Amino acid sequence: MKKAGSKKKSSFPRLSTAELVKRESSVFPPGAANARLLRVDKKSGFTHLDHANRPRMVDVGAKAVSARTATAQAIVRFPPAVARALKRDGMRAKKGPVIDTAIVAGTMAVKRTHELIPFCHPLASERCEFTVEFATPNELAIQCEVAVSHKTGVEMEALTGATVAALTVYDMCKALSHEIVVADIRLLDKSGGKRRVRGGKIES
């Protein structure tokens, strides 16, 4: 008979970081593409883990300051009737102006990215611009471009800005439909660091 208060043992084994890396390597054979994706550090395994496998913020102290830019995009997909209604009403909903509110929310999110993503460095963004327009009759494309002069990149800031702006559009319009979809959040461009990204592709 099972004793009261006894805990059921987990069927999932606990694996060290080294074992996880070994297992992942068996599924994804080592190569240049996988090395870029995993960003494996020879000393600690991953850049956000120290020698004791404790989480850490990456040390960028020795890096040179450079002009960094990043552009990210999110798509908000509306049901056709909702898209037509929004266009007819000048992109205004009962809560107010949809696009202006989304841009304000996205800009606030860019400035607070380090409070949302644990290991992002606090950055004093020097420029934050949004482009919001319909890419198709039913899809609103939101692009967020962020720039800073720093030792680390701003791709997370751009991604966060685009995402929060898209979520704000959803919130502003959800009274019209709960079938609105936020999709295809991705990095479009990145410059100023080791890796250059254009059109969502890493340049060699």
CSV table of C-alpha atoms in Angstrom, one decimal:
chain,number,residue,atom,x,y,z
A,1,MET,CA,0.0,0.0,0.0
A,2,LYS,CA,1.3,3.4,-1.0
A,3,LYS,CA,2.2,5.6,2.0
A,4,ALA,CA,0.5,9.0,2.4
A,5,GLY,CA,2.6,11.9,1.3
A,6,SER,CA,5.1,9.7,-0.6
A,7,LYS,CA,6.4,11.3,-3.8
A,8,LYS,CA,6.3,9.5,-7.1
A,9,LYS,CA,9.7,9.1,-8.6
A,10,SER,CA,10.2,10.9,-11.9
A,11,SER,CA,10.6,8.6,-15.0
A,12,PHE,CA,12.8,11.3,-16.6
A,13,PRO,CA,16.6,10.9,-15.8
A,14,ARG,CA,18.5,14.0,-14.6
A,15,LEU,CA,21.2,14.8,-17.1
A,16,SER,CA,24.2,17.0,-16.8
A,17,THR,CA,24.9,19.8,-19.3
A,18,ALA,CA,27.7,17.7,-20.9
A,19,GLU,CA,25.3,14.7,-21.3
A,20,LEU,CA,22.6,17.0,-22.8
A,21,VAL,CA,25.2,18.3,-25.3
A,22,LYS,CA,26.3,14.8,-26.1
A,23,ARG,CA,22.7,13.7,-26.8
A,24,GLU,CA,22.0,16.7,-28.9
A,25,SER,CA,25.1,16.1,-30.9
A,26,SER,CA,24.0,12.6,-31.7
A,27,VAL,CA,20.7,14.0,-33.1
A,28,PHE,CA,22.3,17.0,-34.8
A,29,PRO,CA,25.8,16.0,-36.1
A,30,PRO,CA,28.5,18.6,-35.4
A,31,GLY,CA,29.0,21.1,-38.2
A,32,ALA,CA,29.3,24.8,-38.9
A,33,ALA,CA,25.6,25.4,-39.1
A,34,ASN,CA,24.9,23.6,-35.8
A,35,ALA,CA,27.9,25.4,-34.1
A,36,ARG,CA,26.3,28.7,-35.0
A,37,LEU,CA,22.9,27.7,-33.7
A,38,LEU,CA,24.2,26.2,-30.4
A,39,ARG,CA,26.9,28.8,-29.8
A,40,VAL,CA,28.9,26.2,-27.8
A,41,ASP,CA,31.6,27.6,-25.6
A,42,LYS,CA,34.6,25.3,-25.2
A,43,LYS,CA,35.2,26.0,-21.5
A,44,SER,CA,31.7,25.9,-20.1
A,45,GLY,CA,29.5,24.2,-22.8
A,46,PHE,CA,27.2,27.2,-23.4
A,47,THR,CA,27.9,31.0,-23.3
A,48,HIS,CA,25.3,31.5,-20.5
A,49,LEU,CA,26.7,28.8,-18.2
A,50,ASP,CA,29.8,29.0,-16.1
A,51,HIS,CA,32.2,26.2,-15.3
A,52,ALA,CA,29.9,25.0,-12.5
A,53,ASN,CA,26.9,25.0,-14.9
A,54,ARG,CA,25.4,28.0,-13.2
A,55,PRO,CA,23.6,30.6,-15.3
A,56,ARG,CA,25.5,33.8,-16.0
A,57,MET,CA,25.4,36.9,-18.1
A,58,VAL,CA,27.9,36.8,-20.9
A,59,ASP,CA,30.9,39.0,-20.2
A,60,VAL,CA,31.2,41.6,-23.0
A,61,GLY,CA,33.8,43.7,-21.2
A,62,ALA,CA,36.6,43.0,-23.6
A,63,LYS,CA,34.5,43.6,-26.7
A,64,ALA,CA,34.9,46.8,-28.7
A,65,VAL,CA,32.0,49.3,-28.9
A,66,SER,CA,30.4,49.4,-32.4
A,67,ALA,CA,27.3,50.6,-34.0
A,68,ARG,CA,24.7,47.8,-33.7
A,69,THR,CA,21.3,47.6,-35.5
A,70,ALA,CA,18.6,45.0,-35.7
A,71,THR,CA,15.2,44.7,-37.3
A,72,ALA,CA,12.6,42.2,-36.4
A,73,GLN,CA,9.1,41.5,-37.7
A,74,ALA,CA,5.9,40.1,-36.4
A,75,ILE,CA,2.7,39.4,-38.4
A,76,VAL,CA,-0.8,39.9,-37.1
A,77,ARG,CA,-3.3,37.9,-39.2
A,78,PHE,CA,-6.9,39.1,-39.0
A,79,PRO,CA,-10.1,37.3,-40.2
A,80,PRO,CA,-11.1,39.0,-43.4
A,81,ALA,CA,-14.2,40.7,-41.9
A,82,VAL,CA,-12.1,42.2,-39.1
A,83,ALA,CA,-9.4,43.5,-41.5
A,84,ARG,CA,-12.1,45.2,-43.5
A,85,ALA,CA,-13.7,46.7,-40.5
A,86,LEU,CA,-10.4,48.1,-39.2
A,87,LYS,CA,-9.5,49.6,-42.5
A,88,ARG,CA,-13.0,51.1,-42.8
A,89,ASP,CA,-12.6,52.7,-39.4
A,90,GLY,CA,-9.1,54.1,-40.0
A,91,MET,CA,-7.4,51.4,-37.8
A,92,ARG,CA,-9.4,52.5,-34.7
A,93,ALA,CA,-11.0,50.1,-32.3
A,94,LYS,CA,-13.2,50.8,-29.2
A,95,LYS,CA,-10.1,51.1,-27.1
A,96,GLY,CA,-8.6,53.7,-29.4
A,97,PRO,CA,-6.0,54.0,-32.2
A,98,VAL,CA,-4.6,50.6,-32.9
A,99,ILE,CA,-1.3,51.3,-34.6
A,100,ASP,CA,-0.3,54.3,-32.5
A,101,THR,CA,-1.0,52.3,-29.3
A,102,ALA,CA,1.0,49.4,-30.6
A,103,ILE,CA,4.0,51.6,-31.4
A,104,VAL,CA,4.0,53.1,-28.0
A,105,ALA,CA,3.8,49.7,-26.3
A,106,GLY,CA,6.5,48.3,-28.5
A,107,THR,CA,8.8,51.2,-27.8
A,108,MET,CA,8.3,50.7,-24.0
A,109,ALA,CA,9.1,47.0,-24.4
A,110,VAL,CA,12.3,47.7,-26.3
A,111,LYS,CA,13.5,49.8,-23.4
A,112,ARG,CA,12.7,47.1,-20.8
A,113,THR,CA,13.9,44.1,-22.7
A,114,HIS,CA,16.6,43.3,-20.1
A,115,GLU,CA,13.8,43.1,-17.4
A,116,LEU,CA,11.9,40.5,-19.4
A,117,ILE,CA,14.8,38.3,-20.8
A,118,PRO,CA,17.0,37.3,-17.9
A,119,PHE,CA,20.5,37.5,-19.6
A,120,CYS,CA,20.0,40.5,-21.8
A,121,HIS,CA,22.3,43.4,-21.0
A,122,PRO,CA,20.7,46.7,-20.1
A,123,LEU,CA,21.1,48.9,-23.2
A,124,ALA,CA,20.5,52.6,-23.8
A,125,SER,CA,18.8,52.3,-27.1
A,126,GLU,CA,19.6,55.3,-29.4
A,127,ARG,CA,16.9,54.7,-32.0
A,128,CYS,CA,13.7,52.7,-32.1
A,129,GLU,CA,11.5,52.9,-35.2
A,130,PHE,CA,8.4,51.0,-36.2
A,131,THR,CA,6.9,50.3,-39.6
A,132,VAL,CA,3.3,49.0,-39.5
A,133,GLU,CA,1.4,48.3,-42.7
A,134,PHE,CA,-0.7,45.6,-44.4
A,135,ALA,CA,1.5,43.1,-46.2
A,136,THR,CA,-1.6,41.3,-47.6
A,137,PRO,CA,-5.3,42.2,-47.3
A,138,ASN,CA,-5.5,40.4,-44.0
A,139,GLU,CA,-2.0,40.4,-42.6
A,140,LEU,CA,-0.5,43.4,-40.7
A,141,ALA,CA,3.3,43.4,-40.8
A,142,ILE,CA,5.0,45.1,-37.8
A,143,GLN,CA,8.7,45.8,-38.1
A,144,CYS,CA,10.8,47.2,-35.3
A,145,GLU,CA,14.3,48.6,-35.9
A,146,VAL,CA,16.6,49.3,-33.0
A,147,ALA,CA,20.1,50.9,-33.0
A,148,VAL,CA,22.7,51.4,-30.3
A,149,SER,CA,26.4,51.9,-29.9
A,150,HIS,CA,27.5,49.2,-27.6
A,151,LYS,CA,29.5,46.0,-27.1
A,152,THR,CA,26.5,43.7,-27.6
A,153,GLY,CA,23.7,43.5,-30.2
A,154,VAL,CA,20.1,44.6,-30.1
A,155,GLU,CA,18.3,41.7,-31.8
A,156,MET,CA,16.4,40.8,-28.6
A,157,GLU,CA,15.3,44.4,-28.2
A,158,ALA,CA,14.0,44.4,-31.8
A,159,LEU,CA,12.3,41.0,-31.4
A,160,THR,CA,10.7,42.1,-28.1
A,161,GLY,CA,9.5,45.4,-29.6
A,162,ALA,CA,7.8,43.7,-32.6
A,163,THR,CA,6.3,41.0,-30.4
A,164,VAL,CA,4.8,43.4,-27.8
A,165,ALA,CA,3.5,45.7,-30.5
A,166,ALA,CA,1.8,42.7,-32.2
A,167,LEU,CA,0.3,41.5,-28.9
A,168,THR,CA,-1.0,45.1,-28.3
A,169,VAL,CA,-2.7,45.0,-31.7
A,170,TYR,CA,-4.4,41.7,-30.6
A,171,ASP,CA,-5.5,43.3,-27.3
A,172,MET,CA,-6.9,46.4,-29.0
A,173,CYS,CA,-8.9,44.3,-31.5
A,174,LYS,CA,-9.9,41.2,-29.6
A,175,ALA,CA,-13.4,42.6,-29.0
A,176,LEU,CA,-13.9,42.1,-32.8
A,177,SER,CA,-12.6,38.5,-32.8
A,178,HIS,CA,-10.5,36.0,-30.9
A,179,GLU,CA,-9.4,34.4,-34.1
A,180,ILE,CA,-6.7,37.0,-34.6
A,181,VAL,CA,-3.3,35.2,-34.9
A,182,VAL,CA,0.1,36.6,-34.0
A,183,ALA,CA,2.7,34.7,-36.2
A,184,ASP,CA,6.0,34.6,-37.9
A,185,ILE,CA,8.1,36.5,-35.3
A,186,ARG,CA,11.6,36.6,-36.7
A,187,LEU,CA,14.8,38.6,-37.0
A,188,LEU,CA,15.1,40.2,-40.4
A,189,ASP,CA,18.4,42.1,-40.2
A,190,LYS,CA,21.3,42.5,-37.8
A,191,SER,CA,24.6,44.3,-38.2
A,192,GLY,CA,27.5,45.5,-36.1
A,193,GLY,CA,28.6,42.3,-34.5
A,194,LYS,CA,30.3,39.0,-35.5
A,195,ARG,CA,27.3,37.8,-37.4
A,196,ARG,CA,25.5,39.7,-40.2
A,197,VAL,CA,21.9,38.8,-40.9
A,198,ARG,CA,20.0,40.0,-44.0
A,199,GLY,CA,16.5,39.0,-45.0
A,200,GLY,CA,16.5,36.5,-42.1
A,201,LYS,CA,19.6,34.7,-43.3
A,202,ILE,CA,23.0,34.6,-41.8
A,203,GLU,CA,25.7,35.9,-44.2
A,204,SER,CA,28.9,34.0,-44.3
